[in-house]
Short mmCIF file of C-alpha atoms in Angstrom, two decimals:
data_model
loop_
_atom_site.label_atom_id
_atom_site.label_comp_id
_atom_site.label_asym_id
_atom_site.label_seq_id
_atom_site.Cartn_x
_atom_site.Cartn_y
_atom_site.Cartn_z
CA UNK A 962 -17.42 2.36 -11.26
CA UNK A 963 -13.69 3.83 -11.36
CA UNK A 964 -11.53 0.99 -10.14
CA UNK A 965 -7.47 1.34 -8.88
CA UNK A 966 -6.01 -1.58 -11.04
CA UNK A 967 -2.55 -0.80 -10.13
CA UNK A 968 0.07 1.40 -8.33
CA UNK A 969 3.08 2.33 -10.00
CA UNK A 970 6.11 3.13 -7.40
CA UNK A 971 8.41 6.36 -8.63
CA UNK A 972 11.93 5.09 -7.58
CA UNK A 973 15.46 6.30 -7.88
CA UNK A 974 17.14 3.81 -9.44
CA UNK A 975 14.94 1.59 -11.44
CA UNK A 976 17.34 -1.47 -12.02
CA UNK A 977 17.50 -2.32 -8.24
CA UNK A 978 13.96 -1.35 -7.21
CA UNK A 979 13.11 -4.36 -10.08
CA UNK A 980 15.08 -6.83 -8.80
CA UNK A 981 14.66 -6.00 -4.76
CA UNK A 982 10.39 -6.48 -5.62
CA UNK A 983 11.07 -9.37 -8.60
CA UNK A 984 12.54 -11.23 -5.24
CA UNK A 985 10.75 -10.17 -2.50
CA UNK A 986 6.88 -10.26 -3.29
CA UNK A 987 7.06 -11.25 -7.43
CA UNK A 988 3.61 -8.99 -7.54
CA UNK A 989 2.96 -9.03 -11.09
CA UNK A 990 1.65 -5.91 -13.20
CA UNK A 991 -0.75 -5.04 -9.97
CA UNK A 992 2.64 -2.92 -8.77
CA UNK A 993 4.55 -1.14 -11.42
CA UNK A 994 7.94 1.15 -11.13
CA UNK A 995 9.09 4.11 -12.68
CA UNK A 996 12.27 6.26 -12.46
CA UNK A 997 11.67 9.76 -10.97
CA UNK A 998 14.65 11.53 -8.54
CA UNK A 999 11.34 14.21 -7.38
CA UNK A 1000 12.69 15.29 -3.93
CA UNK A 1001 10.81 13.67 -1.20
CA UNK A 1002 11.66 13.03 2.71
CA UNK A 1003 10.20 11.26 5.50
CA UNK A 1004 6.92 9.20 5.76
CA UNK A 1005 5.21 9.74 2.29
CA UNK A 1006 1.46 9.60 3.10
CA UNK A 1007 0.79 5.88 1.91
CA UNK A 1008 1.82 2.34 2.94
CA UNK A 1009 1.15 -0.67 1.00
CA UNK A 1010 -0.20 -4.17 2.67
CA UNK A 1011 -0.18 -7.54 1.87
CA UNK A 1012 -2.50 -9.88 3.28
CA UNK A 1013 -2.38 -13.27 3.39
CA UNK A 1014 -3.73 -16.50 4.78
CA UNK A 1015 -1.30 -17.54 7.46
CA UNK A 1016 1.55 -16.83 9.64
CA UNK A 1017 3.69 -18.69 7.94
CA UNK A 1018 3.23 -16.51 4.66
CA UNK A 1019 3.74 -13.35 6.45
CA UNK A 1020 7.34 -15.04 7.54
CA UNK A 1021 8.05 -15.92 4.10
CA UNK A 1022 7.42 -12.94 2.59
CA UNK A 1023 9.11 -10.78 5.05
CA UNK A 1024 12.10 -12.68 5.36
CA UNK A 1025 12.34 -12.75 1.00
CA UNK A 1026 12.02 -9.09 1.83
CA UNK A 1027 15.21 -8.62 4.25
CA UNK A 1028 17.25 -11.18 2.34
CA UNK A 1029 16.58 -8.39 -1.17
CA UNK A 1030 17.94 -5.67 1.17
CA UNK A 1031 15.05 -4.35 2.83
CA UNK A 1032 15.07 -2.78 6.65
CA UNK A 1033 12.38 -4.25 9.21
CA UNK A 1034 10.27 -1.34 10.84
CA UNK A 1035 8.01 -3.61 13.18
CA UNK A 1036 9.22 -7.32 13.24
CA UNK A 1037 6.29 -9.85 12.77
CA UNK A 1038 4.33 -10.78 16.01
CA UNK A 1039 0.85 -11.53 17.31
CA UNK A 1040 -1.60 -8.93 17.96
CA UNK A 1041 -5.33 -8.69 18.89
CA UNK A 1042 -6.23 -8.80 15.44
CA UNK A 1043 -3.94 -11.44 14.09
CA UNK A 1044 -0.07 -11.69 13.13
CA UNK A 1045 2.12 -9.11 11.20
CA UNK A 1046 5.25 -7.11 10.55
CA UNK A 1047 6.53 -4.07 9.02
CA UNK A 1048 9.47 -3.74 6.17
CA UNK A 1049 10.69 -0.93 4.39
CA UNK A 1050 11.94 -1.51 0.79
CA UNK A 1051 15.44 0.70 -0.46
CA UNK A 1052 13.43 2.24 -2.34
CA UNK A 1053 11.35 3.83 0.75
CA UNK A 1054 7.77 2.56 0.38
CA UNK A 1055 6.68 1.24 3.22
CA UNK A 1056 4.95 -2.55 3.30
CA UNK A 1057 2.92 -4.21 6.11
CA UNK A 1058 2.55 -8.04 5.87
CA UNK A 1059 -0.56 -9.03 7.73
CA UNK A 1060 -2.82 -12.26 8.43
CA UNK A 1061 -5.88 -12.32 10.58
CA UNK A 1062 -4.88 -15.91 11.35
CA UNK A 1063 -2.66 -16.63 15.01
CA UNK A 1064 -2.28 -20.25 13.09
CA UNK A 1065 -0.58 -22.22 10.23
CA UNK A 1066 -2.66 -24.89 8.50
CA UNK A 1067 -0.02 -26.03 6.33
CA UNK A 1068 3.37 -25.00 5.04
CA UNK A 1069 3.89 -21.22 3.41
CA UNK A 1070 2.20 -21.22 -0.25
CA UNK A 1071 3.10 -17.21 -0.79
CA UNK A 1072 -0.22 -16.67 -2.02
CA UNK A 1073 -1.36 -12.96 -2.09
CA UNK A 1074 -5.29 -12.60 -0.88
CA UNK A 1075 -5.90 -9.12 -0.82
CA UNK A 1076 -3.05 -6.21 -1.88
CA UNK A 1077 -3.92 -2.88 -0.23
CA UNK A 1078 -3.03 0.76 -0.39
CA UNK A 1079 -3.18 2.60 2.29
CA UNK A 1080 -3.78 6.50 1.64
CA UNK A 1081 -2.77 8.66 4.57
CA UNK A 1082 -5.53 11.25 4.76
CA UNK A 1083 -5.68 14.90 6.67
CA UNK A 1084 -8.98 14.50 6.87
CA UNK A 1085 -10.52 11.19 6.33
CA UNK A 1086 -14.60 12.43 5.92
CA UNK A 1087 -12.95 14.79 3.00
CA UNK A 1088 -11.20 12.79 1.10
CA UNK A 1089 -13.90 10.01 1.22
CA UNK A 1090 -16.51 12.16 -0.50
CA UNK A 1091 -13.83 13.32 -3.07
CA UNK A 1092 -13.70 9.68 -3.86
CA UNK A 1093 -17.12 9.41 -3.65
CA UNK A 1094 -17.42 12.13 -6.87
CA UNK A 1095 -14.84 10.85 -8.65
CA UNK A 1096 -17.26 7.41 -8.69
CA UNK A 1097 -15.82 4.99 -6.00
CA UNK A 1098 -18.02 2.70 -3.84
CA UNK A 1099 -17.68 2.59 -0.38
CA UNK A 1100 -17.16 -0.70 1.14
CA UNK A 1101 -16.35 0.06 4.48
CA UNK A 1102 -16.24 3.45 6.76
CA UNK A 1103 -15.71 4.30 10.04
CA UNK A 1104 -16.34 7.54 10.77
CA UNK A 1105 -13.18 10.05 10.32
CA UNK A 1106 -10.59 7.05 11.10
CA UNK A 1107 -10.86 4.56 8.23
CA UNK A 1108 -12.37 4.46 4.87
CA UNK A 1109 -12.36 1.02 2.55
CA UNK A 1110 -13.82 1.51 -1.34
CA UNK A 1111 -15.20 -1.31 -3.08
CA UNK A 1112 -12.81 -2.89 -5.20
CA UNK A 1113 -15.08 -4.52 -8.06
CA UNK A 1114 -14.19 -6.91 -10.84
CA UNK A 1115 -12.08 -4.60 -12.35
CA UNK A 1116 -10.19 -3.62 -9.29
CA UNK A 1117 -7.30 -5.50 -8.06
CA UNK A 1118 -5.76 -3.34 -5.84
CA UNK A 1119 -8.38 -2.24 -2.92
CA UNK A 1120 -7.96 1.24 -1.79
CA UNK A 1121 -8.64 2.47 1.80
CA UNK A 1122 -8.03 6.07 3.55
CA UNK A 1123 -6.64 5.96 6.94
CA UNK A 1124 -5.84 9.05 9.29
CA UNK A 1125 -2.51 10.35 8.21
CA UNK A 1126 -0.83 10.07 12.02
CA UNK A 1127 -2.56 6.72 12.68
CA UNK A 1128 -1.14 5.42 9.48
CA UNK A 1129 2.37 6.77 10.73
CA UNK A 1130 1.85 5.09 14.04
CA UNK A 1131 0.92 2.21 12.90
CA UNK A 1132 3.69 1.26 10.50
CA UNK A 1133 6.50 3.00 13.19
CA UNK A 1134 7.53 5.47 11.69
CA UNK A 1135 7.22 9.48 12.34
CA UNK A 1136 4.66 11.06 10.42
CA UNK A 1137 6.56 14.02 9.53
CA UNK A 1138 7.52 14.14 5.38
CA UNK A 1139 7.80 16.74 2.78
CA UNK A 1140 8.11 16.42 -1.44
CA UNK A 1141 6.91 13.60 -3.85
CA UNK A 1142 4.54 11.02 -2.25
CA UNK A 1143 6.73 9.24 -5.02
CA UNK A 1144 3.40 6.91 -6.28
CA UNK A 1145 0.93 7.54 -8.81
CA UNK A 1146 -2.21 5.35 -9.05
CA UNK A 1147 -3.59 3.66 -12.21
CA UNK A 1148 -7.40 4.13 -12.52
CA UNK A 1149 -10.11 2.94 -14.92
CA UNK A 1150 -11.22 6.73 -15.02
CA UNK A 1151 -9.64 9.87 -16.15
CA UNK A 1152 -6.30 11.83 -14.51
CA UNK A 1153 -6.65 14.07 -11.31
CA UNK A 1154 -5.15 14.52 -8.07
CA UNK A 1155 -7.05 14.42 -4.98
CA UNK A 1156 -6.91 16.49 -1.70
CA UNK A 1157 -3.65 14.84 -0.43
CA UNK A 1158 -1.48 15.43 -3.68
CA UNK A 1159 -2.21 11.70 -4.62
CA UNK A 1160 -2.11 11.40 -8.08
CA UNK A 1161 -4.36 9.56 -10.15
CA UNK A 1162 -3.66 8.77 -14.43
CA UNK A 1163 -5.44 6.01 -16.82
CA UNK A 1164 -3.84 2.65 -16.03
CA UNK A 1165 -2.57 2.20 -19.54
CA UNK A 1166 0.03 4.87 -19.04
CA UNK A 1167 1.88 3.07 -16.32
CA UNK A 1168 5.44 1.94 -17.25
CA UNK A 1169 7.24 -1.13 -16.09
CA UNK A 1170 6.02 -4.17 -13.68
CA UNK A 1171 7.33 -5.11 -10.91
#
């Protein structure tokens, strides 16, 4: 089963994209950066989430965030589903802290549960059956909104497809953007590209961890 085992983030100035994530989230080779100056502008198709177990984590880690120089999109609040904010790193990718918990059980432990990427998708039926070929498992679809693949043993980044605009909307930000999605994902399968312009490469050619 092809597997994403890690995202690597193409940023302008590699230096102070290491240190902003080193103090921020500390996420380990799961996240990975790489200099590239490819034009891009606006939102750039994809967000990436980090789930946790409490509210207290999502406070933590978004507040780690600001103090490293990153700019609050949505600040953290309570919602139907649970508690959660929105930050935006200098480099420009786009993070959403989220808990399904309304509660703390105990003090902050910054312990990561799930990281997600969130592919924004034209059209979500499409892009799910490209996946499909290229030999993911589908954990969880709903209709053309929302795709989530299996993530496996050998998968510790999940992937999921969400509607390009509702992705937009949901982080706050317009969903207007042009150029490099400025991300390429590491795979336990071959290189291609798939209908959005994501790019996909062997995980062993990834560069530097964040």
């Amino acid at each position: 089963m092809t597997s994403l085992t890690s995202v690597t983030l193409e940023v302008a100035d590699l230096p102070a994209a290491d240190r902003f994530y080193t103090a921020a989230f500390s996420l380990g080779s799961q996240v990975r950066l790489r200099a590239s100056d490819a034009p891009t502008s606006g939102f750039r198709g994809f967000t990436m989430s980090i789930t946790v177990s409490q509210p207290a984590d999502v406070d933590s880690f978004i507040g780690s965030a600001l103090a490293a120089g990153a700019t609050s999109l949505k600040p953290a609040t309570k919602s139907l589903w649970g508690y959660g904010g929105v930050v935006q790193a200098p480099d420009g990718t786009i993070w959403k802290l989220a808990t399904s918990s309304k509660k703390n059980t105990g003090p902050a432990t910054r312990k990561i549960d799930d990281l997600v990427l969130l592919l924004g998708a034209e059209d979500v039926k499409a892009s799910k059956q490209f996946y499909v070929e290229q030999g993911l498992t589908v954990g969880k679809s709903f209709g053309g909104k929302y795709v989530e693949f299996a993530s496996g043993d050998a998968g510790p980044v999940k992937l999921a497809l969400y509607k390009r605009r509702g992705l937009a909307k949901d982080v706050g930000v317009p969903e207007e953007g042009s150029g490099s999605h400025r991300i390429v994902l590491g795979g336990t399968s071959g290189a291609f590209t798939d209908p959005d312009g994501f790019a996909w490469e062997p995980a062993s050619v990834s560069s530097a961890s964040a």
